[in-house]
GROMACS .gro file of C-alpha atoms in nm:
model
  336
    1ALA     CA    1  10.076   9.583  13.561
    2GLN     CA    2  10.223   9.891  13.394
    3GLU     CA    3  10.566  10.018  13.490
    4GLU     CA    4  10.741  10.342  13.395
    5VAL     CA    5  11.078  10.283  13.227
    6THR     CA    6  11.351  10.498  13.070
    7MET     CA    7  11.479  10.226  12.833
    8ALA     CA    8  11.320   9.945  12.631
    9SER     CA    9  11.466   9.681  12.399
   10ALA     CA   10  11.343   9.481  12.101
   11GLY     CA   11  11.042   9.269  12.194
   12ASN     CA   12  10.918   9.495  12.473
   13ILE     CA   13  10.566   9.638  12.450
   14VAL     CA   14  10.565  10.004  12.547
   15SER     CA   15  10.320  10.294  12.548
   16ILE     CA   16  10.452  10.637  12.446
   17ALA     CA   17  10.259  10.958  12.507
   18GLY     CA   18  10.269  11.276  12.300
   19LEU     CA   19  10.273  11.129  11.948
   20SER     CA   20   9.966  11.179  11.733
   21ALA     CA   21  10.059  11.031  11.395
   22ALA     CA   22  10.308  10.749  11.461
   23SER     CA   23  10.242  10.429  11.265
   24VAL     CA   24  10.403  10.105  11.152
   25THR     CA   25  10.756  10.144  11.001
   26HIS     CA   26  10.802  10.491  11.160
   27THR     CA   27  11.116  10.561  11.363
   28ILE     CA   28  11.065  10.743  11.694
   29ALA     CA   29  11.386  10.920  11.800
   30SER     CA   30  11.531  11.242  11.935
   31GLU     CA   31  11.574  11.542  11.707
   32GLU     CA   32  11.947  11.469  11.665
   33VAL     CA   33  11.874  11.143  11.480
   34LYS     CA   34  11.845  11.212  11.106
   35GLU     CA   35  11.838  10.859  10.956
   36PRO     CA   36  11.536  10.633  11.023
   37ILE     CA   37  11.580  10.263  11.093
   38LYS     CA   38  11.554  10.055  10.776
   39THR     CA   39  11.224   9.871  10.758
   40THR     CA   40  11.038   9.635  10.526
   41PRO     CA   41  10.770   9.841  10.353
   42ILE     CA   42  10.407   9.735  10.381
   43ASP     CA   43  10.282   9.567  10.064
   44PRO     CA   44  10.074   9.813   9.857
   45PRO     CA   45   9.700   9.756   9.817
   46THR     CA   46   9.611   9.560   9.504
   47VAL     CA   47   9.229   9.544   9.512
   48ALA     CA   48   8.961   9.809   9.578
   49ILE     CA   49   8.586   9.802   9.643
   50LEU     CA   50   8.323  10.072   9.687
   51LEU     CA   51   8.124  10.055  10.009
   52GLY     CA   52   7.802  10.241  10.079
   53VAL     CA   53   7.473  10.232  10.267
   54ASN     CA   54   7.211   9.972  10.189
   55ASP     CA   55   6.940  10.151   9.989
   56SER     CA   56   6.730   9.849   9.890
   57PRO     CA   57   6.355   9.818   9.965
   58LEU     CA   58   6.444   9.575  10.248
   59LYS     CA   59   6.668   9.828  10.426
   60GLY     CA   60   6.635   9.802  10.806
   61LYS     CA   61   6.424   9.483  10.794
   62ASP     CA   62   6.705   9.232  10.855
   63GLY     CA   63   6.816   9.329  11.203
   64GLY     CA   64   7.054   9.606  11.100
   65THR     CA   65   7.089   9.910  11.327
   66GLU     CA   66   7.384  10.093  11.166
   67LEU     CA   67   7.222  10.228  10.850
   68THR     CA   68   7.371  10.571  10.779
   69THR     CA   69   7.675  10.705  10.596
   70ALA     CA   70   7.792  10.878  10.916
   71LYS     CA   71   7.796  10.547  11.105
   72ILE     CA   72   7.992  10.378  10.826
   73LYS     CA   73   8.246  10.664  10.818
   74GLU     CA   74   8.290  10.648  11.195
   75ARG     CA   75   8.352  10.271  11.177
   76LEU     CA   76   8.601  10.300  10.889
   77ASP     CA   77   8.793  10.579  11.065
   78LYS     CA   78   8.825  10.347  11.365
   79GLU     CA   79   8.947  10.065  11.139
   80LYS     CA   80   9.221  10.286  10.989
   81LEU     CA   81   9.381  10.332  11.332
   82THR     CA   82   9.462   9.961  11.368
   83ASN     CA   83   9.457   9.812  11.018
   84VAL     CA   84   9.755   9.976  10.850
   85ALA     CA   85   9.732   9.757  10.537
   86LEU     CA   86   9.399   9.916  10.443
   87SER     CA   87   9.365  10.246  10.259
   88ILE     CA   88   9.026  10.416  10.290
   89ASN     CA   89   8.920  10.717  10.082
   90LYS     CA   90   8.596  10.904  10.023
   91GLY     CA   91   8.437  10.795   9.696
   92GLN     CA   92   8.161  10.947   9.488
   93GLY     CA   93   7.846  11.051   9.670
   94ASP     CA   94   7.795  10.855   9.991
   95GLN     CA   95   8.040  10.579   9.897
   96PHE     CA   96   8.382  10.494  10.040
   97GLU     CA   97   8.669  10.339   9.842
   98ILE     CA   98   8.847  10.070  10.042
   99MET     CA   99   9.179   9.939   9.909
  100GLY     CA  100   9.345   9.632  10.052
  101ARG     CA  101   9.574   9.338   9.993
  102GLY     CA  102   9.314   9.115   9.831
  103GLU     CA  103   8.951   9.012   9.854
  104LEU     CA  104   9.013   8.803  10.167
  105GLN     CA  105   9.133   9.101  10.370
  106LEU     CA  106   8.843   9.313  10.246
  107GLY     CA  107   8.604   9.026  10.315
  108ILE     CA  108   8.714   9.007  10.680
  109LEU     CA  109   8.631   9.375  10.727
  110LEU     CA  110   8.291   9.336  10.559
  111GLU     CA  111   8.199   9.030  10.764
  112THR     CA  112   8.305   9.204  11.085
  113MET     CA  113   8.088   9.508  11.006
  114ARG     CA  114   7.797   9.282  10.914
  115ARG     CA  115   7.817   9.116  11.255
  116GLU     CA  116   7.824   9.461  11.414
  117LYS     CA  117   7.472   9.523  11.271
  118PHE     CA  118   7.579   9.730  10.970
  119GLU     CA  119   7.380   9.712  10.647
  120LEU     CA  120   7.599   9.774  10.342
  121SER     CA  121   7.610   9.772   9.964
  122VAL     CA  122   7.934   9.647   9.805
  123SER     CA  123   8.055   9.696   9.447
  124PRO     CA  124   8.255   9.439   9.245
  125PRO     CA  125   8.627   9.430   9.337
  126ARG     CA  126   8.857   9.633   9.112
  127VAL     CA  127   9.227   9.558   9.064
  128LEU     CA  128   9.459   9.859   9.105
  129PHE     CA  129   9.674   9.891   8.793
  130GLN     CA  130   9.974  10.117   8.740
  131GLU     CA  131  10.129  10.272   8.431
  132LYS     CA  132  10.503  10.262   8.364
  133GLU     CA  133  10.670  10.398   8.048
  134GLY     CA  134  10.333  10.398   7.876
  135LYS     CA  135  10.264  10.033   7.959
  136LYS     CA  136   9.982   9.901   8.175
  137MET     CA  137  10.123   9.720   8.479
  138GLU     CA  138   9.932   9.488   8.711
  139PRO     CA  139  10.006   9.341   9.057
  140ILE     CA  140  10.147   8.986   9.060
  141GLU     CA  141  10.119   8.738   9.345
  142GLU     CA  142  10.332   8.435   9.427
  143VAL     CA  143  10.085   8.156   9.502
  144ILE     CA  144  10.197   7.850   9.698
  145VAL     CA  145   9.955   7.556   9.693
  146ASP     CA  146   9.982   7.223   9.877
  147VAL     CA  147   9.742   6.961   9.735
  148ASP     CA  148   9.700   6.584   9.707
  149ASP     CA  149   9.787   6.408   9.380
  150GLU     CA  150   9.424   6.362   9.275
  151PHE     CA  151   9.359   6.740   9.281
  152THR     CA  152   9.687   6.859   9.128
  153ASN     CA  153   9.572   6.865   8.765
  154VAL     CA  154   9.252   7.060   8.830
  155VAL     CA  155   9.440   7.324   9.036
  156ILE     CA  156   9.703   7.364   8.762
  157GLN     CA  157   9.427   7.394   8.500
  158LYS     CA  158   9.229   7.654   8.697
  159LEU     CA  159   9.532   7.875   8.774
  160THR     CA  160   9.660   7.850   8.415
  161LEU     CA  161   9.322   7.976   8.290
  162ARG     CA  162   9.367   8.269   8.529
  163LYS     CA  163   9.699   8.363   8.358
  164GLY     CA  164   9.908   8.184   8.621
  165GLU     CA  165  10.259   8.058   8.541
  166LEU     CA  166  10.382   7.741   8.714
  167ARG     CA  167  10.732   7.813   8.846
  168GLU     CA  168  10.799   7.509   9.066
  169MET     CA  169  10.650   7.172   9.157
  170LYS     CA  170  10.778   6.935   9.425
  171GLN     CA  171  10.661   6.694   9.693
  172ILE     CA  172  10.650   6.796  10.061
  173SER     CA  173  10.506   6.577  10.339
  174GLY     CA  174  10.304   6.362  10.099
  175LYS     CA  175  10.149   6.656   9.913
  176ASN     CA  176  10.239   6.829   9.589
  177ARG     CA  177  10.363   7.185   9.637
  178LEU     CA  178  10.287   7.408   9.339
  179VAL     CA  179  10.443   7.754   9.312
  180PHE     CA  180  10.272   7.992   9.068
  181GLN     CA  181  10.296   8.356   8.977
  182VAL     CA  182   9.943   8.482   8.914
  183PRO     CA  183   9.795   8.828   8.847
  184SER     CA  184   9.600   8.956   9.149
  185ARG     CA  185   9.284   8.978   8.938
  186GLY     CA  186   9.317   8.607   8.862
  187LEU     CA  187   9.281   8.524   9.233
  188ILE     CA  188   8.946   8.702   9.273
  189GLY     CA  189   8.696   8.428   9.347
  190PHE     CA  190   8.959   8.151   9.330
  191HIS     CA  191   8.954   8.069   9.703
  192VAL     CA  192   8.595   7.945   9.680
  193GLU     CA  193   8.670   7.730   9.375
  194PHE     CA  194   8.991   7.598   9.531
  195ALA     CA  195   8.813   7.482   9.848
  196ALA     CA  196   8.547   7.305   9.640
  197ASP     CA  197   8.793   7.149   9.393
  198THR     CA  198   9.020   7.009   9.669
  199ARG     CA  199   8.727   6.914   9.897
  200GLY     CA  200   8.872   7.133  10.171
  201THR     CA  201   9.205   6.946  10.187
  202GLY     CA  202   9.420   7.197   9.998
  203VAL     CA  203   9.631   7.475  10.151
  204LEU     CA  204   9.676   7.804   9.965
  205ASN     CA  205   9.899   8.102  10.047
  206HIS     CA  206   9.989   8.402   9.835
  207VAL     CA  207  10.212   8.707   9.871
  208PHE     CA  208  10.263   9.020   9.661
  209VAL     CA  209  10.585   9.012   9.454
  210GLY     CA  210  10.561   9.320   9.233
  211TYR     CA  211  10.413   9.471   8.918
  212GLU     CA  212  10.449   9.325   8.570
  213GLU     CA  213  10.311   9.411   8.228
  214HIS     CA  214   9.940   9.333   8.184
  215LYS     CA  215   9.891   8.963   8.098
  216GLY     CA  216   9.582   9.007   7.880
  217GLU     CA  217   9.211   8.957   7.938
  218LEU     CA  218   9.084   8.663   8.144
  219GLU     CA  219   8.829   8.421   8.005
  220LYS     CA  220   8.481   8.503   8.132
  221THR     CA  221   8.265   8.206   8.230
  222ARG     CA  222   7.995   8.406   8.407
  223LYS     CA  223   7.649   8.381   8.248
  224GLY     CA  224   7.351   8.616   8.279
  225SER     CA  225   7.126   8.670   8.580
  226LEU     CA  226   6.771   8.576   8.669
  227VAL     CA  227   6.631   8.908   8.791
  228SER     CA  228   6.307   8.953   8.983
  229MET     CA  229   6.065   9.188   8.809
  230CYS     CA  230   5.840   9.243   9.113
  231GLU     CA  231   5.832   9.270   9.493
  232GLY     CA  232   5.687   9.000   9.716
  233ILE     CA  233   5.751   8.656   9.868
  234THR     CA  234   5.887   8.373   9.654
  235THR     CA  235   5.664   8.070   9.600
  236ALA     CA  236   5.754   7.708   9.527
  237TYR     CA  237   5.509   7.716   9.234
  238ALA     CA  238   5.699   8.000   9.065
  239LEU     CA  239   6.046   7.865   9.147
  240GLU     CA  240   5.962   7.521   9.008
  241ALA     CA  241   5.891   7.681   8.669
  242LEU     CA  242   6.222   7.874   8.686
  243GLU     CA  243   6.449   7.579   8.768
  244SER     CA  244   6.486   7.498   8.397
  245ARG     CA  245   6.611   7.851   8.337
  246GLY     CA  246   6.925   7.823   8.549
  247VAL     CA  247   7.062   7.789   8.904
  248LEU     CA  248   6.854   7.953   9.177
  249PHE     CA  249   6.994   8.146   9.477
  250VAL     CA  250   6.666   8.163   9.670
  251GLY     CA  251   6.413   7.917   9.808
  252PRO     CA  252   6.038   7.955   9.868
  253GLY     CA  253   5.914   8.201  10.131
  254GLN     CA  254   6.194   8.455  10.087
  255PRO     CA  255   6.133   8.828  10.028
  256VAL     CA  256   6.246   8.970   9.694
  257TYR     CA  257   6.202   9.303   9.515
  258GLU     CA  258   6.234   9.441   9.165
  259GLY     CA  259   6.600   9.415   9.069
  260SER     CA  260   6.687   9.125   9.301
  261VAL     CA  261   6.916   8.867   9.140
  262ILE     CA  262   6.752   8.535   9.232
  263GLY     CA  263   6.972   8.306   9.026
  264GLU     CA  264   7.210   8.257   8.734
  265HIS     CA  265   7.057   8.228   8.388
  266ASN     CA  266   7.175   7.936   8.174
  267ARG     CA  267   7.235   8.182   7.888
  268PRO     CA  268   7.469   8.485   7.859
  269THR     CA  269   7.185   8.738   7.885
  270ASP     CA  270   6.980   8.856   8.186
  271LEU     CA  271   6.620   8.736   8.216
  272ASP     CA  272   6.348   8.919   8.408
  273VAL     CA  273   6.125   8.670   8.593
  274ASN     CA  274   5.842   8.660   8.846
  275PRO     CA  275   5.943   8.439   9.143
  276THR     CA  276   5.632   8.535   9.345
  277LYS     CA  277   5.370   8.391   9.109
  278LYS     CA  278   5.098   8.187   9.281
  279LYS     CA  279   4.888   7.900   9.150
  280LYS     CA  280   4.544   8.036   9.064
  281LEU     CA  281   4.207   7.881   9.141
  282THR     CA  282   4.013   7.793   8.823
  283ASN     CA  283   3.699   7.599   8.732
  284MET     CA  284   3.912   7.307   8.619
  285ARG     CA  285   4.144   7.270   8.919
  286ALA     CA  286   4.194   7.381   9.276
  287SER     CA  287   4.460   7.633   9.369
  288GLY     CA  288   4.623   7.366   9.587
  289ASN     CA  289   4.939   7.433   9.789
  290ASP     CA  290   5.314   7.412   9.752
  291GLU     CA  291   5.366   7.122   9.991
  292ASN     CA  292   5.387   6.862   9.712
  293ILE     CA  293   5.644   7.056   9.508
  294VAL     CA  294   6.002   6.928   9.543
  295LEU     CA  295   6.267   7.185   9.451
  296VAL     CA  296   6.641   7.154   9.399
  297PRO     CA  297   6.809   7.319   9.704
  298PRO     CA  298   6.918   7.675   9.612
  299LYS     CA  299   7.287   7.759   9.576
  300THR     CA  300   7.421   7.908   9.899
  301VAL     CA  301   7.542   8.267   9.855
  302THR     CA  302   7.853   8.338  10.065
  303LEU     CA  303   8.011   8.680  10.118
  304GLU     CA  304   8.338   8.600   9.942
  305GLY     CA  305   8.159   8.414   9.663
  306ALA     CA  306   7.905   8.692   9.606
  307VAL     CA  307   8.165   8.972   9.593
  308ALA     CA  308   8.370   8.776   9.338
  309TYR     CA  309   8.061   8.672   9.139
  310ILE     CA  310   7.887   9.003   9.071
  311GLN     CA  311   7.924   9.195   8.744
  312ASP     CA  312   7.976   9.568   8.694
  313ASP     CA  313   7.600   9.641   8.695
  314GLU     CA  314   7.540   9.449   9.020
  315ILE     CA  315   7.613   9.498   9.390
  316VAL     CA  316   7.606   9.280   9.702
  317GLU     CA  317   7.356   9.372   9.972
  318LEU     CA  318   7.493   9.283  10.317
  319THR     CA  319   7.273   9.268  10.625
  320PRO     CA  320   7.320   9.092  10.961
  321LYS     CA  321   7.089   8.811  10.848
  322ASN     CA  322   7.128   8.787  10.470
  323ILE     CA  323   7.365   8.823  10.177
  324ARG     CA  324   7.181   8.915   9.857
  325ILE     CA  325   7.281   9.008   9.503
  326ARG     CA  326   7.092   9.287   9.324
  327LYS     CA  327   7.118   9.515   9.025
  328LYS     CA  328   7.256   9.865   9.081
  329ILE     CA  329   6.953  10.005   8.898
  330LEU     CA  330   6.649   9.829   9.038
  331GLU     CA  331   6.379   9.944   8.794
  332LYS     CA  332   6.352   9.714   8.493
  333ASN     CA  333   6.270   9.993   8.245
  334LEU     CA  334   6.572  10.204   8.349
  335ARG     CA  335   6.811   9.911   8.301
  336LYS     CA  336   6.723   9.865   7.934
   0.00000   0.00000   0.00000
């Protein structure tokens, strides 16, 4: 029950009327008070993405009901009232720039909106750099990892490749605790790899510590894409022929369109393919069916994994039922 009071102390939850712009770290006081209470500032955003409407040929066919820019803006304005760590600005055209404290925080917002029946397109994450005295500065995170002995070497190797510096290593409760300082850009996509490398037994935490001079370019291990050159339904016959070309993201019976990324090419370049090809009836053989074709299970595309995986010319298509990767420019001829 609510009760009107004239005084409240630390720990009390109170509701105050008449203030329109009060937020976290603000001091509410009478006009005679000139000095605000000292507070710990909120960590600045380190990663940004561009968010827009889903404009793919499958728009509105996956159970989404919130399909317009106005609906997205209304939802983001609502989010700003309660999520003070996010910064949301209007981007180019119908896009919105969302800045946050890492891909995990941004991923939570995207997954929440997806479950609320929004259909969205998401750009690759971009690290927010600063410039100081003519030098390029980047955000640095302190990463604390608790892992078993058998996974320690692979975690050290992966974080070192991401420009991480090992600052401390000790044993706590039967696990090895590793303390690194890693550029924020080096952590993009690392959570997925970390969970796989430690078989779900590792614990990872990270916190912003400040800006330091740019550490240099990261090694790129991403290969090219297998891109659909036509619209239709995938067939086992076509996918069987494509398995030798790389790792597939789709199975048979799934809708695709021109510009859909259906897998990762085993070479550095993109390859346009036809995943909807059917076995033709000829005088020499029957058309048959796909029941006897055994395919390797496709790689599961997760939200966090997809956002970290895409390149600058790709976007993630989010719908209530599916997570797809596609090219920004769908038409093959315009991408050349």
